[in-house]
XYZ file of C-alpha atoms in Angstrom:
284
model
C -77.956 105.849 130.936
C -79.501 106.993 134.260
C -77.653 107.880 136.856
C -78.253 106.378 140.288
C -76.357 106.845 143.735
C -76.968 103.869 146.658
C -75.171 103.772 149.697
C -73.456 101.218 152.324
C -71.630 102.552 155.500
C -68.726 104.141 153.890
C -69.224 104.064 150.293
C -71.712 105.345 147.411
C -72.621 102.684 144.864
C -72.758 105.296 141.631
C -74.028 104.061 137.999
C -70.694 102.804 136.407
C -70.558 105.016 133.081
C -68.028 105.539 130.775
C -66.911 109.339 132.146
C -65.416 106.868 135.029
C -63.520 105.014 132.539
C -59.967 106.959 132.755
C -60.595 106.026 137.081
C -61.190 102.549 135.944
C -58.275 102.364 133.930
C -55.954 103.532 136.642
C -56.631 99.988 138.578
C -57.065 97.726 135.649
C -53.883 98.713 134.113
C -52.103 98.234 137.890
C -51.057 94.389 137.213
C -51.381 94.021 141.277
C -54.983 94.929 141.169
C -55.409 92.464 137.939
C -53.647 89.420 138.956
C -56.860 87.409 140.690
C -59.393 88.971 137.998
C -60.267 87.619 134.984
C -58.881 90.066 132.521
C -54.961 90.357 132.169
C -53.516 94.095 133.074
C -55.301 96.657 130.336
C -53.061 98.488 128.196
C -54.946 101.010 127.090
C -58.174 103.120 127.937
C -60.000 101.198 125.064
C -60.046 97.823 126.993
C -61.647 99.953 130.351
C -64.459 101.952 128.112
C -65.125 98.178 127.175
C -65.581 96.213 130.708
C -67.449 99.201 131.985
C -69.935 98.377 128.228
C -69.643 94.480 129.369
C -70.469 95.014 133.038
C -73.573 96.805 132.080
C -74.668 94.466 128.950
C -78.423 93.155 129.681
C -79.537 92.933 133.247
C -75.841 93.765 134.217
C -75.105 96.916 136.762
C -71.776 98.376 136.879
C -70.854 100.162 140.184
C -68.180 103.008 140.420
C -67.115 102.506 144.219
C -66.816 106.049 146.007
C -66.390 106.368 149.450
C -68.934 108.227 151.048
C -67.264 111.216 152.471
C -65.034 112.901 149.888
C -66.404 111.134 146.723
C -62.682 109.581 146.001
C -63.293 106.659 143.505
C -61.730 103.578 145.244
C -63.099 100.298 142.913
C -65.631 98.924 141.049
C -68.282 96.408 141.563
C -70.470 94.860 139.354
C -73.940 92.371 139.415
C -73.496 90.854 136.138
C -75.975 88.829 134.015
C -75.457 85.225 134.308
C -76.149 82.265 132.391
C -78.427 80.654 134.779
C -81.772 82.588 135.774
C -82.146 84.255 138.482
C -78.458 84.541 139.017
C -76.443 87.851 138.918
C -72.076 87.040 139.071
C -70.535 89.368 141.180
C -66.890 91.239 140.518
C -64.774 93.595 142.758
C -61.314 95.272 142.173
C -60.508 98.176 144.250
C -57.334 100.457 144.845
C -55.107 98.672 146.529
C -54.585 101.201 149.031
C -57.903 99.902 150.528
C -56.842 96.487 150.617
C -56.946 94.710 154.314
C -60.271 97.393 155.612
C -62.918 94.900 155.515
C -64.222 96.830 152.036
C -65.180 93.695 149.988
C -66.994 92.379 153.021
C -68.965 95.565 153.345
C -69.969 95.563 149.870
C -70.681 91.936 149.764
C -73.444 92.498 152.757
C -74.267 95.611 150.684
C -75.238 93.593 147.168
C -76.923 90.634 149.518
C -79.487 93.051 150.389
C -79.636 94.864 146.764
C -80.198 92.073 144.908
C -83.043 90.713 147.243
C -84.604 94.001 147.282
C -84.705 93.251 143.214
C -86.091 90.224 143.146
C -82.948 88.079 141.978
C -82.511 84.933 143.462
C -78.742 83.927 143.508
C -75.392 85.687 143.718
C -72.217 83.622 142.257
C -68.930 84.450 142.757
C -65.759 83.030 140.753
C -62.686 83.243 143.041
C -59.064 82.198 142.434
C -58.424 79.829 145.077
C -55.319 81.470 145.758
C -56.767 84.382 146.418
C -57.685 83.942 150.050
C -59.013 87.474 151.073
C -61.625 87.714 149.183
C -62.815 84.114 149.737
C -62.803 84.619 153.379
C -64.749 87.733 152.916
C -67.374 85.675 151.066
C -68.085 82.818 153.787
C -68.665 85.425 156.129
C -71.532 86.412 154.013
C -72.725 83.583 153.894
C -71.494 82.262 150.433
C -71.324 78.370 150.110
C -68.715 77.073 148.068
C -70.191 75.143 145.150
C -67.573 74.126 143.112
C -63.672 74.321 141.876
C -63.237 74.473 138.322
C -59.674 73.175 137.131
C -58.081 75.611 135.125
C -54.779 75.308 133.498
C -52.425 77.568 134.677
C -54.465 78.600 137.585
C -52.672 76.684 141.543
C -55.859 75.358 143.097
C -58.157 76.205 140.039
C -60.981 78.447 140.132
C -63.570 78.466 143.188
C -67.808 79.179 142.522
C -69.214 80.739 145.682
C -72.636 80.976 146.007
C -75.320 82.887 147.851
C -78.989 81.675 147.427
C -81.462 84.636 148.126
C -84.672 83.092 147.138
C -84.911 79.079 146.840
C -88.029 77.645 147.417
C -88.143 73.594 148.591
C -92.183 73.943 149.424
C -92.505 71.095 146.724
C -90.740 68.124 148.762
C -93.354 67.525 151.051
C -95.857 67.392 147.807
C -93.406 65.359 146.368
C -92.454 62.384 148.754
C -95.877 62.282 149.657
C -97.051 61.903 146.105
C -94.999 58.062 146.033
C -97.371 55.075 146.513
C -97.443 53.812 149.898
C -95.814 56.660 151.697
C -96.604 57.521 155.035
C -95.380 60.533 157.301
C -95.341 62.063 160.502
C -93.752 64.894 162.453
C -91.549 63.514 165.488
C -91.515 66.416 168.083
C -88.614 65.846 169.629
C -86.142 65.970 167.245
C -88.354 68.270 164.795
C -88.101 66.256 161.823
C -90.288 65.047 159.566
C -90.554 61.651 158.650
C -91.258 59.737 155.239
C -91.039 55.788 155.447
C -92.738 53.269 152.823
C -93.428 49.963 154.713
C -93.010 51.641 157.982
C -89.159 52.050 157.004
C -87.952 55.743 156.977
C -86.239 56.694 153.956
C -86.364 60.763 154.007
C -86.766 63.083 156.965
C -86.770 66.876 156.886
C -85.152 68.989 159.658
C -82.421 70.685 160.459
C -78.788 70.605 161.293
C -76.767 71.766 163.937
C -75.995 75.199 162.285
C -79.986 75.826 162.430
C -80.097 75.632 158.242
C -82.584 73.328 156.771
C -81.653 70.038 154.734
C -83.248 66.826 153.882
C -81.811 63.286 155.536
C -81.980 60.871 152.586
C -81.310 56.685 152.289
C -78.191 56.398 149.683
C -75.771 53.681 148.532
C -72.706 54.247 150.051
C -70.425 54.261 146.898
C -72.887 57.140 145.662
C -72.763 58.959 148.764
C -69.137 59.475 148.202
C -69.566 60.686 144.981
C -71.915 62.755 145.591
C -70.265 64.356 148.777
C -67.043 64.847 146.534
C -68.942 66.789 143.510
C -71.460 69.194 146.384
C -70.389 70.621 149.021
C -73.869 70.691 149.559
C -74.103 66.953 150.423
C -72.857 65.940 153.427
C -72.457 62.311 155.230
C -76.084 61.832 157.031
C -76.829 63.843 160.293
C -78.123 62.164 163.089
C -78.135 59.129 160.798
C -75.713 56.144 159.947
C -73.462 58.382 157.812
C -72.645 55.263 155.843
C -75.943 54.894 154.301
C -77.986 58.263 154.669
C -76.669 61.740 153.127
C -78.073 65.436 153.695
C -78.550 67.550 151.579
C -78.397 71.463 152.730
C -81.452 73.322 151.126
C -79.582 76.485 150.599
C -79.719 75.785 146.476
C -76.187 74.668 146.169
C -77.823 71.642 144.827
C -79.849 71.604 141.846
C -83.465 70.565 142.517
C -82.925 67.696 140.026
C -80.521 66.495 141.948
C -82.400 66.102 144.943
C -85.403 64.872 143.102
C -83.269 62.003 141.999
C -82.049 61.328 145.043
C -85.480 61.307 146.574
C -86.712 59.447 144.164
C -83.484 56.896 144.762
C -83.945 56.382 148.325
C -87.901 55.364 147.956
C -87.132 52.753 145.651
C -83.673 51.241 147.842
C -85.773 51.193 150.713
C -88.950 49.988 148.926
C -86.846 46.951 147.486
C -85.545 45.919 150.864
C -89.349 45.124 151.952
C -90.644 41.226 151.089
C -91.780 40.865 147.806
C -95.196 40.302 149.150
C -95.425 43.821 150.328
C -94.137 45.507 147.460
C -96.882 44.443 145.634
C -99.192 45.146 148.265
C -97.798 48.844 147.508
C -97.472 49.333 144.331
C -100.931 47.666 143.811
């Protein structure tokens, strides 16, 4: 396996290889350093020789954590392959006498730019809800909280974090204008623009208060619920009657079939609310 050294402020990022595997098995047999990972506290050096072999399966990289000056190993990190392309899952454990020094923050902001340097689009992160530290750590990189898995056993279940690197949403525009009958424009003012059918507006692309990008959609307000309660991503309209209108952050905590439905959803509620007349004028 070749051997690689990268480097954040304080600590080297080395190839994880099996030589580290009596280090490794110092923390993962240390039930403290185990309890929010996914792996019970190892017993022997066998189980360690194997998650460093798992964490570098495929695509996967394995990181022995070192700090910079010194060379003392202090964790591991690891960009694991995922199920989903594109998409790396992340994992940290580190000694706990480095607990509390702003460590997995630093080596969060450290894989961000890593993995965009490589080309891979998303970063997920699976988080005990519990375990409050790290989860903090990852909002302040920018991590979006997609989902909480129930799992038995587990107070608050399990929390998916993630980080979108690369999403590209250049096909809306193509997309709503595509419909029969749609018009659009660009209102200045409030930088948004506008998709109506019948001269009613039923999408509108902007952006929110926070400066990030979403799109303002027409939805049935039983749905919207739904919706907001299964994404964080979706959120009550803004600037709109949050009753009837979500938006939807384009960050890729939504799944573009998702927002394709719901695109295609508000066209045709605000398409039906037009006089019959016109409807056919429309759809020819």
């Amino acid at each position: 396996m070749e051997h690689y050294e990268l480097f954040s402020a304080r600590f080297a990022f080395c190839s994880l290889r099996q030589e580290d595997a009596q280090d490794v098995y110092a923390l993962t047999g240390n039930a403290q350093v185990a309890r929010y990972m996914a792996f019970s506290a190892h017993t022997d050096l066998e189980q360690a020789r194997a998650l460093i072999e798992q964490y570098n399966a495929g695509a996967g990289q394995g990181f022995a954590l070192r700090e910079r000056e010194g060379g003392d190993f202090i964790g591991v990190f690891a960009l694991k392959e995922a199920k989903v392309p594109g998409r790396r899952d992340i994992s940290i454990f580190l000694a706990p006498s480095w607990w509390g020094k702003g460590c997995a923050g630093e080596v969060f902001a450290w894989a961000i730019g890593y993995a965009a340097r490589a080309g891979i689009a998303q970063l997920a992160a699976h988080v005990a809800a519990g375990n409050t530290a790290s989860r903090r750590a990852l909002e302040r990189n920018g991590f979006i909280l997609h989902e909480v898995l129930p799992i038995e056993g587990l107070a608050g279940g399990l929390c998916v974090y993630l980080r979108i690197l690369a999403a590209d949403y250049t096909w809306i525009p193509d997309y709503l204008k595509a419909k029969k009958g749609v018009t659009w424009d660009f209102k200045v003012e409030w930088q948004w623009e506008r998709y109506k059918i019948g001269e009613k507006l039923f999408a509108a692309l902007c952006k929110n208060k926070a400066g990030q990008p979403i799109v303002s959609l027409k939805c049935e307000p039983e749905v919207s619920l739904l919706l907001q309660g299964e994404y964080p991503g979706i959120q009550p309209g803004y600037y709109c009657d949050k009753k009837h209108w979500i938006s939807i952050r384009l960050d890729g905590s939504v799944p573009d079939t998702v927002i394709k439905q719901r695109l295609d959803t508000a066209y045709t509620l605000v398409l039906h609310k037009l006089p019959k007349k016109r409807q056919e004028q429309i759809l020819g």
